[in-house]
Short mmCIF file of C-alpha atoms and ligand atoms in Angstrom, two decimals:
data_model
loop_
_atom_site.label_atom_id
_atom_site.label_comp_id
_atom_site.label_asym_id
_atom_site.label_seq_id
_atom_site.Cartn_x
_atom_site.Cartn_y
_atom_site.Cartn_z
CA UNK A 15 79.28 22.62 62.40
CA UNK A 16 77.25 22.78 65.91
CA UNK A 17 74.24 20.16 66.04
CA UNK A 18 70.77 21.59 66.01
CA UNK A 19 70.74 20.08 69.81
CA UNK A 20 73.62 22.53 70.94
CA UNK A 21 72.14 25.66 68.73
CA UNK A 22 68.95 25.58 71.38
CA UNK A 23 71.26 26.71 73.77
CA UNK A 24 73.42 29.70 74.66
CA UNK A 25 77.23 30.23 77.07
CA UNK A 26 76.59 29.76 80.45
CA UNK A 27 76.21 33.53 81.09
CA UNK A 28 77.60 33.59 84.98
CA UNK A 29 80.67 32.01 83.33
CA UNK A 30 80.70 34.94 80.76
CA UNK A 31 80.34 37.18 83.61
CA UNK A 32 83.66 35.80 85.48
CA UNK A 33 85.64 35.13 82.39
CA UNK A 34 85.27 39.01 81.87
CA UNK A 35 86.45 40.27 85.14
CA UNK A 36 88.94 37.16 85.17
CA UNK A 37 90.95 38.90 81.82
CA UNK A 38 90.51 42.02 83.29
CA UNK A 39 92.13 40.89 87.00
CA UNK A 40 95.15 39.08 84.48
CA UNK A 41 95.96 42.72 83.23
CA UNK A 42 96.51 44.07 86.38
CA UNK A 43 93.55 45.76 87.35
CA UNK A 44 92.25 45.09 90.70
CA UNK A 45 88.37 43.87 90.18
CA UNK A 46 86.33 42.57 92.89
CA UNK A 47 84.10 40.04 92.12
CA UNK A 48 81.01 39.35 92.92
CA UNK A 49 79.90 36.95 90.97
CA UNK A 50 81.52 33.77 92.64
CA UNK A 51 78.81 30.96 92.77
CA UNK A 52 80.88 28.99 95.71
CA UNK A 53 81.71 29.84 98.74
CA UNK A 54 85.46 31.36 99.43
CA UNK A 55 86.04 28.86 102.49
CA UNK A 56 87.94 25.75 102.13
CA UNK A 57 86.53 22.19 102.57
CA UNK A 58 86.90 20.81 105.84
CA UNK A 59 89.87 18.74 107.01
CA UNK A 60 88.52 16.15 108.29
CA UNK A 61 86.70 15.79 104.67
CA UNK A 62 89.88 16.31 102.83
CA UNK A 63 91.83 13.54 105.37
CA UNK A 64 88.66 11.06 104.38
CA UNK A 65 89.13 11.63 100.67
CA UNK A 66 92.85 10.97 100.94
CA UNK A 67 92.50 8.46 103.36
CA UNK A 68 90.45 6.73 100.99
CA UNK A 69 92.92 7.26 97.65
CA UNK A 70 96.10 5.84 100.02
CA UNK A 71 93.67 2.77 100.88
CA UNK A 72 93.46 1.94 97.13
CA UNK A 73 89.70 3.42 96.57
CA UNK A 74 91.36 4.46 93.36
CA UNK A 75 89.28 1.94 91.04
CA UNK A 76 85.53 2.30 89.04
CA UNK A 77 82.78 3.09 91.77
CA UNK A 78 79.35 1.35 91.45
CA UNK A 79 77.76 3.73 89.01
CA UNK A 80 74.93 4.90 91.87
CA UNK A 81 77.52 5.51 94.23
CA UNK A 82 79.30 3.37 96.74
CA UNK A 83 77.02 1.69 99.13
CA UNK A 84 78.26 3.43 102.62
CA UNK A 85 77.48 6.81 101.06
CA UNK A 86 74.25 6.06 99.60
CA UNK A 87 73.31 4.77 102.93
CA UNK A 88 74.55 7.85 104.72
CA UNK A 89 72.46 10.16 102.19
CA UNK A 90 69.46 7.88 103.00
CA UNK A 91 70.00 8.27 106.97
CA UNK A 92 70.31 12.57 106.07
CA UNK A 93 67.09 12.43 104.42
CA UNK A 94 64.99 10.63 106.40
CA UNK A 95 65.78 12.60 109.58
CA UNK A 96 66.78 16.18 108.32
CA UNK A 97 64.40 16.36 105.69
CA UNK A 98 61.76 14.11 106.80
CA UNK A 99 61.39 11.77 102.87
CA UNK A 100 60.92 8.21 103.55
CA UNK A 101 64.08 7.57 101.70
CA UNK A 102 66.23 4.32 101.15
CA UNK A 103 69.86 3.75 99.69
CA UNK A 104 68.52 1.86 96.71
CA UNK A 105 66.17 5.44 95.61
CA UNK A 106 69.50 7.21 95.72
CA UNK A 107 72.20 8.08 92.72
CA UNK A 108 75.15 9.58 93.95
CA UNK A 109 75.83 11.95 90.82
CA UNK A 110 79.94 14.16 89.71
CA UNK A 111 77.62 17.21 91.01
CA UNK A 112 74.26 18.65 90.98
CA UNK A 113 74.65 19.62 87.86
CA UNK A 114 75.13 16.77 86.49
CA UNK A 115 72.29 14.98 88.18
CA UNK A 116 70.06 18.04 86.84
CA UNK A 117 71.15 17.12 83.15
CA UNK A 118 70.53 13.54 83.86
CA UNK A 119 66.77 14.00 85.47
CA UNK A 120 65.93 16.19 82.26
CA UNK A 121 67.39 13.65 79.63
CA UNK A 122 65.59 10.72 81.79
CA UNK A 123 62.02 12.32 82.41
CA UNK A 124 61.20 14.72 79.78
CA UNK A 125 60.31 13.68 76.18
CA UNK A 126 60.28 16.08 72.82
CA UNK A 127 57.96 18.98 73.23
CA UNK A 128 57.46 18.15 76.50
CA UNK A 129 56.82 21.54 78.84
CA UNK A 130 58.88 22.01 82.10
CA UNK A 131 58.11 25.15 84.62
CA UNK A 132 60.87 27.36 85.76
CA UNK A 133 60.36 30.67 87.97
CA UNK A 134 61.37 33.40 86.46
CA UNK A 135 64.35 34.28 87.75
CA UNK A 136 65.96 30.73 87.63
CA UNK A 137 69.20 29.41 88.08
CA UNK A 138 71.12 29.41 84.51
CA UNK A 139 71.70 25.86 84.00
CA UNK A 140 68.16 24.55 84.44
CA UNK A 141 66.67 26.07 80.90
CA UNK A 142 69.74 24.50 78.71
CA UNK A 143 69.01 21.37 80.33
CA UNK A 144 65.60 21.14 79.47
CA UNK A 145 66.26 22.04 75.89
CA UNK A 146 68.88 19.51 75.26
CA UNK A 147 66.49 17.24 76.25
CA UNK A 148 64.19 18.65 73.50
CA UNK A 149 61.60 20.23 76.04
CA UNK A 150 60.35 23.68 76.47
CA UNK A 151 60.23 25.66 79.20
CA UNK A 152 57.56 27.86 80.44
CA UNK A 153 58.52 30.46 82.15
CA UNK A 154 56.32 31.56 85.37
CA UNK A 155 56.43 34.94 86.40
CA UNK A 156 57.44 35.49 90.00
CA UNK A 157 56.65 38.52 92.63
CA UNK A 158 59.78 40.44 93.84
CA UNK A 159 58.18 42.47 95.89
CA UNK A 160 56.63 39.11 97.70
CA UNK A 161 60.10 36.46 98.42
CA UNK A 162 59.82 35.95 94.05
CA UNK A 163 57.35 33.69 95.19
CA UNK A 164 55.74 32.56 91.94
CA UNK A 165 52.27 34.26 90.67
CA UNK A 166 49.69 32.43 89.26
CA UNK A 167 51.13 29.19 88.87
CA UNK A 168 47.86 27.35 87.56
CA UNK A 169 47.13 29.29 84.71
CA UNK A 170 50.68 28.07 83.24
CA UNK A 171 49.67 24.39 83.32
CA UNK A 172 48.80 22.43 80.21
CA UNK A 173 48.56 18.99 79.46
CA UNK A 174 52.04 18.82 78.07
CA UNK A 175 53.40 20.10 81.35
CA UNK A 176 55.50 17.30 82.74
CA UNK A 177 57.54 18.76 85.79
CA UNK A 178 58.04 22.16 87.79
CA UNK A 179 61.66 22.85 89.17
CA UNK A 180 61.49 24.19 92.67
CA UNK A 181 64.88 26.13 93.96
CA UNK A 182 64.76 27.08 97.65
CA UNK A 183 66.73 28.64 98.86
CA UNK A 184 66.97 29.70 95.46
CA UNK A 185 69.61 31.07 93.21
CA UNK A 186 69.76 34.00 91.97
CA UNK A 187 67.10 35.91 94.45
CA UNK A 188 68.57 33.72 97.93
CA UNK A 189 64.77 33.71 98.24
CA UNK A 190 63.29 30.98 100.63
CA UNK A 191 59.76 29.28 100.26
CA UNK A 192 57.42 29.32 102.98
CA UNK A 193 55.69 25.96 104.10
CA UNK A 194 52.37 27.64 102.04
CA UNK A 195 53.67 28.53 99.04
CA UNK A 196 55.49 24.57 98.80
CA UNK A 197 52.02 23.66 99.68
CA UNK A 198 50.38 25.41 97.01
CA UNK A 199 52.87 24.16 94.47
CA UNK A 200 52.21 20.49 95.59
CA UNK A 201 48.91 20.72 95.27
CA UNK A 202 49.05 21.84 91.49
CA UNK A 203 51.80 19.44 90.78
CA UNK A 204 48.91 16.71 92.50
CA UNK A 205 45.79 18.04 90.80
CA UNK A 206 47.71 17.83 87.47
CA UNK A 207 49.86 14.76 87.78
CA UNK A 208 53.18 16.66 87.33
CA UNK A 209 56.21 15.85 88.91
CA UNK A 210 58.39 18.22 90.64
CA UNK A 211 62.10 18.65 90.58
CA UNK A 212 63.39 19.97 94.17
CA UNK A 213 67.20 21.51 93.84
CA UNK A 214 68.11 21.66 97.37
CA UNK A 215 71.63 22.58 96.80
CA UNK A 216 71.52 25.16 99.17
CA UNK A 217 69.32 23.99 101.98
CA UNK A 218 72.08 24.98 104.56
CA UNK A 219 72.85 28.38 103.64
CA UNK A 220 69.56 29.95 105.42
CA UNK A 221 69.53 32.33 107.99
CA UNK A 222 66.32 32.68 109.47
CA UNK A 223 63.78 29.93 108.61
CA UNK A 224 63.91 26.17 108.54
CA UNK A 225 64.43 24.85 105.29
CA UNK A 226 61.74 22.07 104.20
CA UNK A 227 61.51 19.79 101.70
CA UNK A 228 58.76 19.66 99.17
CA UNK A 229 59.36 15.61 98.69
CA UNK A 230 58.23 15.21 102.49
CA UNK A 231 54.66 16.85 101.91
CA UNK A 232 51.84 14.40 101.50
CA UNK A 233 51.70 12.61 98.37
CA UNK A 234 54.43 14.17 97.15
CA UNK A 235 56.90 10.94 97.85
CA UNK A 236 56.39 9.72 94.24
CA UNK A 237 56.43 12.77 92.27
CA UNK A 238 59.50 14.94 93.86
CA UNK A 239 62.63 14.48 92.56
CA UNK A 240 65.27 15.89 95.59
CA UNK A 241 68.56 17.07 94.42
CA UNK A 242 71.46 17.90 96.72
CA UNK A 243 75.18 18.43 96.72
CA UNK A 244 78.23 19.25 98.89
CA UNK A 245 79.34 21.83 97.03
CA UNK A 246 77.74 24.57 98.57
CA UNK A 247 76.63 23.26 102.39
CA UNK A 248 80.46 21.84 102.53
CA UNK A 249 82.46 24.24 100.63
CA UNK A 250 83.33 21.12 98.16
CA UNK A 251 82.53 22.67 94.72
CA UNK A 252 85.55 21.32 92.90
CA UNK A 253 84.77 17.70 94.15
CA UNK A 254 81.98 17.35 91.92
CA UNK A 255 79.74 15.41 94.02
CA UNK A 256 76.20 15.29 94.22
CA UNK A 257 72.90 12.96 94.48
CA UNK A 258 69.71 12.90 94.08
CA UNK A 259 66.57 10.97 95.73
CA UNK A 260 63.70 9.70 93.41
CA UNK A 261 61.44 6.64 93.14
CA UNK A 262 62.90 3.45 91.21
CA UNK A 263 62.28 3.97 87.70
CA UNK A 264 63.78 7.57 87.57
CA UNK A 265 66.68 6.48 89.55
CA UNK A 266 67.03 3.35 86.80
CA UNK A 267 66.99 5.82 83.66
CA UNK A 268 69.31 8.07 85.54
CA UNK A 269 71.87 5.66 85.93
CA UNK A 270 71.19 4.50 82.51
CA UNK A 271 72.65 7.83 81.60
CA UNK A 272 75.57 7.65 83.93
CA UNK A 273 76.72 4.36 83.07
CA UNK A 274 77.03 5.17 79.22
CA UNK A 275 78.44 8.83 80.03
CA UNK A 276 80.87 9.36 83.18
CA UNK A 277 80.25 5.99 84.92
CA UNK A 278 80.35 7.03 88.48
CA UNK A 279 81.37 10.06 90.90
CA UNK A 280 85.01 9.85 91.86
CA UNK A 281 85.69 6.74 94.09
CA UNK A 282 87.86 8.39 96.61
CA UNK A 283 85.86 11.94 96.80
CA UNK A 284 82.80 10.07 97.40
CA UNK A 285 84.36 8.92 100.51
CA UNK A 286 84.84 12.65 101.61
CA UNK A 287 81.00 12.99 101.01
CA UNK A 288 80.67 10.57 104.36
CA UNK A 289 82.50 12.23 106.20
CA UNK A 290 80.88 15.52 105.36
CA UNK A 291 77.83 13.92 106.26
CA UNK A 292 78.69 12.16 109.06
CA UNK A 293 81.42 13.92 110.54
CA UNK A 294 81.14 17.58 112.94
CA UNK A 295 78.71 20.02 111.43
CA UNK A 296 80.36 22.92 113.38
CA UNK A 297 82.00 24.18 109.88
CA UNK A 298 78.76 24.42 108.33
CA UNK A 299 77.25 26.51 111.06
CA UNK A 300 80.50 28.51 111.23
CA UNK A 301 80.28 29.27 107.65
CA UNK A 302 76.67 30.77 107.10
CA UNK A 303 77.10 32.72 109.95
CA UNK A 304 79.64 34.62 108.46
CA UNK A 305 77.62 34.76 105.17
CA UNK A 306 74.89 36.44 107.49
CA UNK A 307 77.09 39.04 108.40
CA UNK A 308 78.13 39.60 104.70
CA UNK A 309 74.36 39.51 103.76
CA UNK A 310 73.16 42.28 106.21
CA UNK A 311 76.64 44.54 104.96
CA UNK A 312 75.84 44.29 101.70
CA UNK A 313 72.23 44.48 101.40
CA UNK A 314 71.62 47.31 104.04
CA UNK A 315 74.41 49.35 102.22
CA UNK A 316 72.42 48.73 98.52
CA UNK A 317 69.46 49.85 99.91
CA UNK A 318 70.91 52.64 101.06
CA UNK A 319 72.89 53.80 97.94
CA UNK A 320 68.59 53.09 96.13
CA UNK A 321 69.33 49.69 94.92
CA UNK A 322 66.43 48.19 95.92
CA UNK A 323 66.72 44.53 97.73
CA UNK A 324 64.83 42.42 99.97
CA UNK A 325 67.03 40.53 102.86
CA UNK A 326 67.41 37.06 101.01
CA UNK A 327 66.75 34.23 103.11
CA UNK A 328 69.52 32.11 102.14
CA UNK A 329 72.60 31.18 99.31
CA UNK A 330 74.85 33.72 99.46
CA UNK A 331 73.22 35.94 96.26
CA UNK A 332 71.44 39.43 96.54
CA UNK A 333 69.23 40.25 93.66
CA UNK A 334 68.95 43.69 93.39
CA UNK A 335 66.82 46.00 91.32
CA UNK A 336 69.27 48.62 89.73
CA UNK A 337 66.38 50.18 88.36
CA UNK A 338 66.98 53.81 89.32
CA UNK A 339 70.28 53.61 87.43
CA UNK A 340 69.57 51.94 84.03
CA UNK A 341 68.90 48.56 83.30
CA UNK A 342 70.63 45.65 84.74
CA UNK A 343 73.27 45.27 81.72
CA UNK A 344 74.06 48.61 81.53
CA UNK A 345 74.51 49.00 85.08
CA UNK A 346 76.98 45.66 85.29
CA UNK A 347 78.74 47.61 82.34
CA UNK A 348 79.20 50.38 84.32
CA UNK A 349 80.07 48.97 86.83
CA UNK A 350 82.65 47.02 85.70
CA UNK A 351 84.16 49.72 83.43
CA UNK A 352 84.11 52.64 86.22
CA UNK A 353 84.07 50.99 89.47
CA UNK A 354 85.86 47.77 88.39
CA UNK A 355 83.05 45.83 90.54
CA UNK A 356 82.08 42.66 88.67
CA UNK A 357 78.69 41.73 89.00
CA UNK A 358 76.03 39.61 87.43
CA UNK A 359 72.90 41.09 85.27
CA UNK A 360 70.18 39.89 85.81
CA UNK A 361 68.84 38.86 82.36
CA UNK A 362 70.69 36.05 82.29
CA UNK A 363 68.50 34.37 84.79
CA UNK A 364 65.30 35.41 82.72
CA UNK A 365 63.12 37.95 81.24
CA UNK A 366 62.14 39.01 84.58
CA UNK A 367 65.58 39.86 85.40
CA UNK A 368 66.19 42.62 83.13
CA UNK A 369 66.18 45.27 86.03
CA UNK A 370 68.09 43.68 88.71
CA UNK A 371 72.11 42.20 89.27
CA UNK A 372 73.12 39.53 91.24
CA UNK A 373 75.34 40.15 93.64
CA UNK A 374 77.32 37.05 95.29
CA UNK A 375 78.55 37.68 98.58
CA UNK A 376 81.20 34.79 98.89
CA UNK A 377 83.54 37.36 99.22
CA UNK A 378 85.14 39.20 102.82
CA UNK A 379 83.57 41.66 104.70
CA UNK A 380 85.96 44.04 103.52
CA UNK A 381 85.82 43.69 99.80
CA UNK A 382 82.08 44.00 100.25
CA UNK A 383 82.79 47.74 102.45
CA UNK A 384 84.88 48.43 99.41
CA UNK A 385 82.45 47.14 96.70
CA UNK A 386 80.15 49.42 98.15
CA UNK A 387 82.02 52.53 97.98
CA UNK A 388 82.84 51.85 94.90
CA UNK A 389 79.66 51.44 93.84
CA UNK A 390 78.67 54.40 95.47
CA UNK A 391 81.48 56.67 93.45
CA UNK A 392 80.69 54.81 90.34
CA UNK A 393 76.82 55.99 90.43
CA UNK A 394 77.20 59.31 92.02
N1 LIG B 23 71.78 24.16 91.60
C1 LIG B 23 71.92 25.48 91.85
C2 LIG B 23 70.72 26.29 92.14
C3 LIG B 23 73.20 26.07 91.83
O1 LIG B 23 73.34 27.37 92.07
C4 LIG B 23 74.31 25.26 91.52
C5 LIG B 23 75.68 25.83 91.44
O2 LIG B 23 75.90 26.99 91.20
C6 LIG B 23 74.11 23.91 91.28
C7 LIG B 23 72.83 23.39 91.32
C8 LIG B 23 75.25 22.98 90.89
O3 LIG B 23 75.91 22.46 91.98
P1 LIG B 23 77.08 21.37 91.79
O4 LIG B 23 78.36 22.08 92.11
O5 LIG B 23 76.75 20.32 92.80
O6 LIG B 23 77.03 20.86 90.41
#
């Protein structure tokens, strides 16, 4: 018999999503998928040689459970001149992922009946984490027409309200906040003593603007929460290896967490995570460019087929509205079932989503040319 704790929340619905086209792909039928949530490149080699490097040195034993020192020093050096946080090794916890830092920030800052703010669309993961930590989330509406920058933020606050997630660039819309609209969600988050949680996971996958983080705006030190990874920026997703920056007493109740659940990140794969770090960037750079490419493919050719997208900013997700076909789960049905294109509705990001699919283009250039002629035939 399930606990009441795992009742609050529901699959992971991406996972559904590829588990589906996964069964079909094992019976022979040729899907393409876009619903990947990593990128199709390998990690580096240099990151690889570190990690095993590391292992044949005999880095093989427990890790300190925030991380081992070198690489919570290197994450401190990133911060403080990429993204401009006044950031030392001891406010950092080097995490198996950012999703596992996510689950550990709910569990250590949010009490019963607490209220945390997502934008609707939001990532899957964040909602289940809040509600295993016996929190609610209020949803915010968001403006698709307008970067799903979110709409009247304010009026959402209450004095339960205990922390707003910020994702940008954000999955599933790729949508990128502009220095105002951070602005005007620190302010809130200062007028009403909230503290924000900022998932920067995909800070390098941006094509146009500079990515900034909300921890660096003024008197926001104490009250952001930053969350990164390698995953996506490195191509690292099966490392597991994340961190997060936060003042003292979060950090403490984080690794609280960690040292009675999975101790510590990986010894030798946290030695990779230097490297990344401090090693050539030329892979990264290499990378989104080629996502660019894929992004203008794909979205010029929805818009042209009436599937109605804005160029997204950054991650490697399109969220399109699929309106003028159906819904969004009929139209991933359909899609599925005539054109044997997997892609993800958009419902399970949020209410908000009910008219659009994500489309994830970590995937070639050609599977995306073929996607969309499928697509085409399949709506004709
Ligand atoms: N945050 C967002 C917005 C994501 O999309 C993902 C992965 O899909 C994660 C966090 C988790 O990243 P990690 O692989 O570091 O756990």
């Amino acid at each position: 018999m399930a606990s009441s704790r795992l009742e609050r929340v529901e699959e992971s619905a991406t996972m559904k999503a590829a588990n589906v086209a996964n069964k079909m792909r094992q019976e022979g039928i040729d899907i393409i998928s876009f619903t990947l949530g990593e990128p199709d490149f390998d990690t580096p080699k240099h990151i690889c040689d570190a990690a095993a490097d590391a292992m044949y040195r005999g880095e093989t034993h427990y890790a300190p459970g925030a991380g081992v020192p070198a690489l919570r020093s290197a994450i401190a050096e990133k911060l403080c001149t990429e993204n401009k946080l006044d950031a030392s090794a001891s406010d950092i916890i080097v995490t198996p992922g950012a999703k596992q830092a996510i689950f550990e920030i709910m569990m250590s800052v949010l009490d019963d009946n607490d209220e945390a703010v997502l934008f609707d669309p939001a990532w899957v993961s964040y909602d289940p984490a809040i509600k295993f930590a016996g929190a609610n989330t209020t949803w915010v509406p968001t403006d698709p027409e307008n970067g799903f920058k979110p709409i009247d933020l304010e009026e959402y606050i209450n004095e339960r309200t205990k922390l707003i997630v910020v994702n940008s660039p954000g999955n599933p819309t790729g949508a990128v906040y502009d220095k105002k609209t951070l602005q005007n969600i620190a302010d809130i988050a200062i007028d009403n003593d909230i503290l924000v949680l900022s998932d920067e996971i995909y800070e390098k996958i941006i094509y146009d603007q500079k990515h900034q983080s909300i921890g660096s705006f003024e008197g926001m030190q104490d009250r952001t929460i930053t969350v990164n990874g390698f995953s996506k920026a490195y191509a690292m997703t099966g490392w597991r290896l994340g961190y997060v920056h936060a003042r003292s007493d979060i950090i403490k109740g984080m690794l609280k967490i960690q040292s009675h659940s999975v101790s510590s990140a990986t010894s030798f794969v946290q030695y990779g995570g230097i490297a990344a770090l401090e090693g050539p960037q030329e892979p990264v750079t290499e990378m989104v460019d080629r996502f660019k490419a894929r992004r203008d493919l794909l979205v010029d050719g929805l818009n042209a087929l009436d599937i109605k997208c804005q160029k997204p900013g950054g991650a490697f997700y399109a969220f399109a509205d699929v309106s003028a076909y159906g819904d969004g789960n009929v139209v991933t049905e359909k899609l599925l079932k005539d054109a044997h294109v997997a892609v993800t509705p958009g419902s399970a990001f949020g209410e908000s989503g009910k008219d659009f699919i994500r489309i994830s283009y970590a995937t070639s250039l050609e599977r995306i040319q073929e996607g969309l002629e499928r697509i085409k035939a399949a709506l004709a």
